Amino acid sequence: MKKILLNPNPLRDINLDCTKKVAAFLKENGVETFISGEIPDASETGAQICDFDSAAKSAEMIISFGGDGTLLHTANRVADIGVPVLGINIGRIGYMAELESNELSYLRNILDGNYKVEERMMIDVSVKRNDHVLYNKIGLNDAVVLKTGIIMTADMDIYADNMFISRYSGDGVIIATPTGSTAYSLSAGGPIIDPMSRNITITPVCTHALTAKPIVLSYKRVINIVPQNPQNAAICVSVDGDSGFELRHGDILTIRTSEKVTRLIHVKNTNFYDVLYSKLSDRRYS
């Protein structure tokens, strides 16, 4: 490992303390270490200042410092490049991160070549209005369609490969990847899916129907969602927690499996179920 790009969230890694420790360790071991000039006080880390997108193209790995949101942002930003990402958790749960901030000794495994790279499925999300594509995003976790008002429900027709599935009426719907099955979808009653699976899950949110249940589809399906609300009803789609895009009556929201994947680095001898229990079990609060 000769070139590593650091991507800290300064709101999580206060004073970039964790980033500085990692940068110093890597420098001591002869690794070229870079950090984007977009990061406040980046020069204090000792890493070389760079343009993020340019450095990412030649980096062998990116280290994300922060919570799951930071890792998702990093993964989405480098999806076109395919560079692997290591997550160091400085958030609250940090379910997707491989290491905690007190586990930096595991970085030695990377320098020794003792690590694995796991590919995670992603989704392409687009919105078409009057035959024009107005919105395009790629996501690792999910696409969430929710009402933004407090009174009206979000009404939408959902299709898979042009086959009508159902009309949902409620707060909204979550379209999740296997990685995203343990995020918002899980909180809304969706199933837990092994992240190495290739499925798309449709999870309704607070629907007004006893028969509205989560549905797991093949990754080959193309999902279309058509809002059925009046013109003045506010419905928004958000991909991996981004700022979102407002949908109008008659828009067509399309979600399909992406050709791109997120590559996550694993250096510990743990598996999906170990992490599931330690991070999401009620016992972590006891």
Short mmCIF file of C-alpha atoms in Angstrom, two decimals:
data_model
loop_
_atom_site.label_atom_id
_atom_site.label_comp_id
_atom_site.label_asym_id
_atom_site.label_seq_id
_atom_site.Cartn_x
_atom_site.Cartn_y
_atom_site.Cartn_z
CA MET A 1 0.00 0.00 0.00
CA LYS A 2 1.80 3.11 -1.24
CA LYS A 3 -0.80 5.87 -1.59
CA ILE A 4 -3.78 6.49 0.72
CA LEU A 5 -6.29 9.34 0.65
CA LEU A 6 -7.77 10.49 3.97
CA ASN A 7 -11.35 11.80 4.04
CA PRO A 8 -12.34 13.05 7.50
CA ASN A 9 -15.59 14.66 8.59
CA PRO A 10 -14.38 17.60 10.73
CA LEU A 11 -17.73 17.72 12.50
CA ARG A 12 -17.06 14.19 13.79
CA ASP A 13 -13.28 14.07 13.99
CA ILE A 14 -12.91 17.14 16.19
CA ASN A 15 -9.60 18.95 15.57
CA LEU A 16 -8.88 16.08 13.16
CA ASP A 17 -7.30 14.20 16.08
CA CYS A 18 -7.91 10.72 14.67
CA THR A 19 -6.86 11.77 11.18
CA LYS A 20 -3.58 13.15 12.54
CA LYS A 21 -2.80 9.86 14.29
CA VAL A 22 -3.45 7.84 11.15
CA ALA A 23 -1.48 10.26 8.96
CA ALA A 24 1.50 10.06 11.32
CA PHE A 25 1.38 6.25 11.41
CA LEU A 26 1.22 5.96 7.64
CA LYS A 27 4.01 8.48 7.12
CA GLU A 28 6.25 6.59 9.57
CA ASN A 29 5.71 3.48 7.48
CA GLY A 30 6.54 5.08 4.16
CA VAL A 31 3.01 5.49 2.81
CA GLU A 32 2.21 8.58 0.74
CA THR A 33 -0.75 10.14 2.51
CA PHE A 34 -3.03 12.77 1.02
CA ILE A 35 -5.93 14.90 2.26
CA SER A 36 -8.27 17.18 0.35
CA GLY A 37 -7.76 20.91 0.61
CA GLU A 38 -11.55 21.14 1.08
CA ILE A 39 -11.08 20.01 4.71
CA PRO A 40 -10.59 22.87 7.20
CA ASP A 41 -7.12 22.78 8.85
CA ALA A 42 -6.08 19.93 6.54
CA SER A 43 -2.48 21.18 6.55
CA GLU A 44 -2.21 20.40 10.27
CA THR A 45 -2.55 16.65 9.65
CA GLY A 46 0.86 16.34 8.04
CA ALA A 47 -0.66 14.75 4.92
CA GLN A 48 -0.10 16.24 1.48
CA ILE A 49 -2.81 18.66 0.38
CA CYS A 50 -4.54 17.55 -2.82
CA ASP A 51 -7.61 17.82 -4.99
CA PHE A 52 -9.88 15.01 -3.77
CA ASP A 53 -11.11 13.78 -7.14
CA SER A 54 -7.66 13.76 -8.71
CA ALA A 55 -6.05 11.99 -5.75
CA ALA A 56 -8.83 9.41 -5.54
CA LYS A 57 -8.08 8.22 -9.08
CA SER A 58 -4.55 7.17 -8.15
CA ALA A 59 -5.12 6.20 -4.51
CA GLU A 60 -5.02 2.54 -3.51
CA MET A 61 -7.42 3.16 -0.66
CA ILE A 62 -9.51 5.88 0.97
CA ILE A 63 -9.95 6.09 4.73
CA SER A 64 -13.23 7.67 5.84
CA PHE A 65 -13.31 9.21 9.33
CA GLY A 66 -16.79 9.78 10.76
CA GLY A 67 -20.13 8.04 10.99
CA ASP A 68 -22.12 6.08 8.42
CA GLY A 69 -23.12 9.29 6.65
CA THR A 70 -19.48 10.15 6.01
CA LEU A 71 -18.78 6.67 4.66
CA LEU A 72 -21.83 6.83 2.38
CA HIS A 73 -20.76 10.21 1.06
CA THR A 74 -17.26 8.86 0.41
CA ALA A 75 -18.58 5.73 -1.32
CA ASN A 76 -20.91 7.72 -3.56
CA ARG A 77 -18.20 10.19 -4.49
CA VAL A 78 -15.77 7.48 -5.66
CA ALA A 79 -18.31 5.09 -7.19
CA ASP A 80 -17.04 5.81 -10.71
CA ILE A 81 -13.47 5.02 -9.68
CA GLY A 82 -13.95 1.85 -7.67
CA VAL A 83 -11.22 2.62 -5.13
CA PRO A 84 -11.76 0.64 -1.89
CA VAL A 85 -12.84 2.44 1.28
CA LEU A 86 -11.99 1.78 4.93
CA GLY A 87 -14.36 3.29 7.49
CA ILE A 88 -13.16 4.48 10.91
CA ASN A 89 -16.11 5.24 13.15
CA ILE A 90 -16.17 8.51 15.03
CA GLY A 91 -19.95 8.63 15.03
CA ARG A 92 -22.61 7.21 17.33
CA ILE A 93 -23.23 3.74 15.91
CA GLY A 94 -21.05 3.59 12.82
CA TYR A 95 -22.59 0.34 11.66
CA MET A 96 -20.82 0.31 8.30
CA ALA A 97 -17.37 1.28 9.57
CA GLU A 98 -14.75 -1.43 9.96
CA LEU A 99 -12.81 0.15 12.82
CA GLU A 100 -13.50 2.20 15.91
CA SER A 101 -11.22 5.13 16.69
CA ASN A 102 -9.51 3.06 19.41
CA GLU A 103 -8.67 0.24 16.98
CA LEU A 104 -6.08 1.98 14.83
CA SER A 105 -3.56 -0.79 15.49
CA TYR A 106 -5.43 -2.82 12.86
CA LEU A 107 -4.00 -0.50 10.21
CA ARG A 108 -0.85 -2.61 10.45
CA ASN A 109 -2.82 -5.41 8.78
CA ILE A 110 -3.34 -3.23 5.71
CA LEU A 111 0.36 -2.47 5.39
CA ASP A 112 1.08 -6.19 5.70
CA GLY A 113 -1.48 -7.02 3.01
CA ASN A 114 -3.67 -8.83 5.54
CA TYR A 115 -7.09 -7.54 4.52
CA LYS A 116 -10.07 -8.34 2.33
CA VAL A 117 -12.11 -6.23 -0.06
CA GLU A 118 -15.88 -6.81 -0.13
CA GLU A 119 -18.04 -5.57 -2.99
CA ARG A 120 -21.42 -4.10 -2.11
CA MET A 121 -24.29 -3.62 -4.55
CA MET A 122 -25.41 -0.06 -5.37
CA ILE A 123 -28.51 1.41 -7.02
CA ASP A 124 -28.99 4.01 -9.75
CA VAL A 125 -31.83 6.43 -9.05
CA SER A 126 -33.33 8.81 -11.60
CA VAL A 127 -36.40 11.02 -12.01
CA LYS A 128 -38.01 11.63 -15.39
CA ARG A 129 -40.45 14.48 -15.97
CA ASN A 130 -42.07 15.02 -19.36
CA ASP A 131 -39.53 12.65 -20.96
CA HIS A 132 -36.59 14.60 -19.51
CA VAL A 133 -34.29 13.16 -16.83
CA LEU A 134 -33.96 15.83 -14.14
CA TYR A 135 -32.26 13.87 -11.37
CA ASN A 136 -29.57 11.19 -11.30
CA LYS A 137 -27.93 9.72 -8.19
CA ILE A 138 -26.15 6.56 -7.15
CA GLY A 139 -26.72 5.05 -3.72
CA LEU A 140 -25.19 2.42 -1.49
CA ASN A 141 -27.96 2.31 1.13
CA ASP A 142 -31.35 3.39 -0.15
CA ALA A 143 -33.69 5.72 -1.97
CA VAL A 144 -36.32 7.10 0.41
CA VAL A 145 -39.56 8.64 -0.87
CA LEU A 146 -41.40 10.60 1.83
CA LYS A 147 -44.09 13.22 2.21
CA THR A 148 -42.71 16.50 3.47
CA GLY A 149 -45.93 17.91 4.90
CA ILE A 150 -47.56 16.93 8.19
CA ILE A 151 -51.13 16.46 6.98
CA MET A 152 -51.36 14.79 3.59
CA THR A 153 -50.27 11.24 2.85
CA ALA A 154 -47.87 10.23 0.12
CA ASP A 155 -49.77 8.22 -2.50
CA MET A 156 -47.74 6.35 -5.10
CA ASP A 157 -48.07 3.48 -7.56
CA ILE A 158 -45.15 1.05 -7.61
CA TYR A 159 -44.16 -1.15 -10.54
CA ALA A 160 -41.46 -3.79 -11.07
CA ASP A 161 -40.53 -4.30 -14.73
CA ASN A 162 -43.79 -2.50 -15.61
CA MET A 163 -45.80 -4.98 -13.53
CA PHE A 164 -48.06 -3.22 -11.04
CA ILE A 165 -47.17 -4.15 -7.43
CA SER A 166 -49.29 -1.90 -5.26
CA ARG A 167 -50.47 1.60 -4.44
CA TYR A 168 -49.01 2.75 -1.14
CA SER A 169 -50.65 5.50 0.85
CA GLY A 170 -48.89 6.72 3.96
CA ASP A 171 -45.68 8.47 4.92
CA GLY A 172 -43.69 6.99 2.07
CA VAL A 173 -41.58 4.05 0.94
CA ILE A 174 -37.95 2.93 1.20
CA ILE A 175 -36.13 1.18 -1.65
CA ALA A 176 -33.09 -0.43 -0.04
CA THR A 177 -30.05 -2.42 -1.06
CA PRO A 178 -28.88 -5.32 1.13
CA THR A 179 -26.43 -2.90 2.76
CA GLY A 180 -29.28 -0.47 3.40
CA SER A 181 -31.54 -3.19 4.82
CA THR A 182 -30.09 -2.53 8.30
CA ALA A 183 -30.60 1.24 8.05
CA TYR A 184 -33.92 3.13 7.75
CA SER A 185 -35.61 0.10 6.19
CA LEU A 186 -34.97 -1.95 9.33
CA SER A 187 -36.47 0.79 11.51
CA ALA A 188 -39.58 0.75 9.32
CA GLY A 189 -40.03 -3.00 9.72
CA GLY A 190 -38.08 -4.22 6.73
CA PRO A 191 -36.11 -7.50 6.67
CA ILE A 192 -32.42 -7.88 7.51
CA ILE A 193 -30.58 -9.05 4.39
CA ASP A 194 -27.04 -10.36 4.18
CA PRO A 195 -25.01 -7.59 2.49
CA MET A 196 -23.47 -10.05 0.03
CA SER A 197 -26.93 -10.82 -1.36
CA ARG A 198 -28.21 -9.10 -4.48
CA ASN A 199 -31.76 -7.94 -3.80
CA ILE A 200 -33.84 -4.80 -3.72
CA THR A 201 -36.24 -4.34 -0.82
CA ILE A 202 -39.40 -2.21 -0.92
CA THR A 203 -40.41 -1.19 2.61
CA PRO A 204 -43.54 0.94 3.17
CA VAL A 205 -43.42 3.61 5.87
CA CYS A 206 -46.53 4.00 8.07
CA THR A 207 -48.98 2.94 5.36
CA HIS A 208 -52.74 3.04 5.85
CA ALA A 209 -53.31 -0.60 4.90
CA LEU A 210 -53.10 -3.85 6.84
CA THR A 211 -51.81 -5.67 3.77
CA ALA A 212 -48.86 -3.34 3.08
CA LYS A 213 -45.76 -5.42 3.82
CA PRO A 214 -42.10 -5.23 2.76
CA ILE A 215 -41.28 -6.97 -0.53
CA VAL A 216 -37.91 -8.39 -1.54
CA LEU A 217 -37.22 -8.37 -5.29
CA SER A 218 -34.49 -9.71 -7.53
CA TYR A 219 -31.67 -7.30 -8.28
CA LYS A 220 -32.63 -7.66 -11.94
CA ARG A 221 -35.94 -5.86 -11.44
CA VAL A 222 -36.36 -2.24 -12.48
CA ILE A 223 -38.63 -0.39 -10.06
CA ASN A 224 -40.76 2.56 -11.11
CA ILE A 225 -42.59 4.78 -8.63
CA VAL A 226 -45.26 7.18 -9.88
CA PRO A 227 -46.59 9.77 -7.37
CA GLN A 228 -50.38 10.06 -7.37
CA ASN A 229 -50.76 13.09 -5.13
CA PRO A 230 -52.36 16.37 -6.20
CA GLN A 231 -50.11 18.98 -7.76
CA ASN A 232 -49.61 20.87 -4.49
CA ALA A 233 -48.59 17.84 -2.43
CA ALA A 234 -44.91 17.78 -1.47
CA ILE A 235 -43.12 14.43 -1.88
CA CYS A 236 -39.37 14.14 -1.89
CA VAL A 237 -36.85 11.43 -2.85
CA SER A 238 -33.55 11.29 -0.99
CA VAL A 239 -30.68 8.95 -1.87
CA ASP A 240 -28.36 7.95 0.98
CA GLY A 241 -29.58 10.89 3.03
CA ASP A 242 -28.81 13.64 0.50
CA SER A 243 -30.74 16.91 0.40
CA GLY A 244 -33.35 15.33 -1.84
CA PHE A 245 -35.38 16.14 -4.92
CA GLU A 246 -39.05 17.15 -4.91
CA LEU A 247 -41.35 14.92 -6.95
CA ARG A 248 -44.40 16.18 -8.79
CA HIS A 249 -47.57 14.43 -9.89
CA GLY A 250 -46.78 12.38 -12.99
CA ASP A 251 -43.02 12.11 -12.42
CA ILE A 252 -41.47 8.68 -12.86
CA LEU A 253 -38.89 7.68 -10.26
CA THR A 254 -36.76 4.75 -11.45
CA ILE A 255 -34.50 2.58 -9.28
CA ARG A 256 -32.31 -0.16 -10.75
CA THR A 257 -29.21 -2.09 -9.75
CA SER A 258 -26.11 -0.13 -10.70
CA GLU A 259 -23.19 -1.53 -12.65
CA LYS A 260 -20.98 0.17 -10.09
CA VAL A 261 -20.21 -1.27 -6.66
CA THR A 262 -18.78 0.00 -3.39
CA ARG A 263 -15.62 -1.79 -2.30
CA LEU A 264 -15.23 -1.94 1.49
CA ILE A 265 -12.03 -2.99 3.22
CA HIS A 266 -12.12 -5.50 6.09
CA VAL A 267 -9.14 -6.02 8.39
CA LYS A 268 -10.74 -7.68 11.42
CA ASN A 269 -11.76 -11.30 11.86
CA THR A 270 -15.45 -10.48 12.27
CA ASN A 271 -18.46 -11.19 10.11
CA PHE A 272 -21.77 -9.54 9.29
CA TYR A 273 -23.59 -11.23 12.15
CA ASP A 274 -20.96 -10.24 14.73
CA VAL A 275 -21.38 -6.61 13.71
CA LEU A 276 -25.17 -6.90 13.54
CA TYR A 277 -25.33 -8.12 17.14
CA SER A 278 -22.74 -5.74 18.59
CA LYS A 279 -24.02 -2.61 16.85
CA LEU A 280 -27.79 -3.12 16.72
CA SER A 281 -28.59 -5.39 19.66
CA ASP A 282 -30.60 -3.85 22.50
CA ARG A 283 -27.88 -5.10 24.84
CA ARG A 284 -25.55 -2.32 23.74
CA TYR A 285 -27.71 0.04 25.80
CA SER A 286 -27.55 -2.09 28.97
#
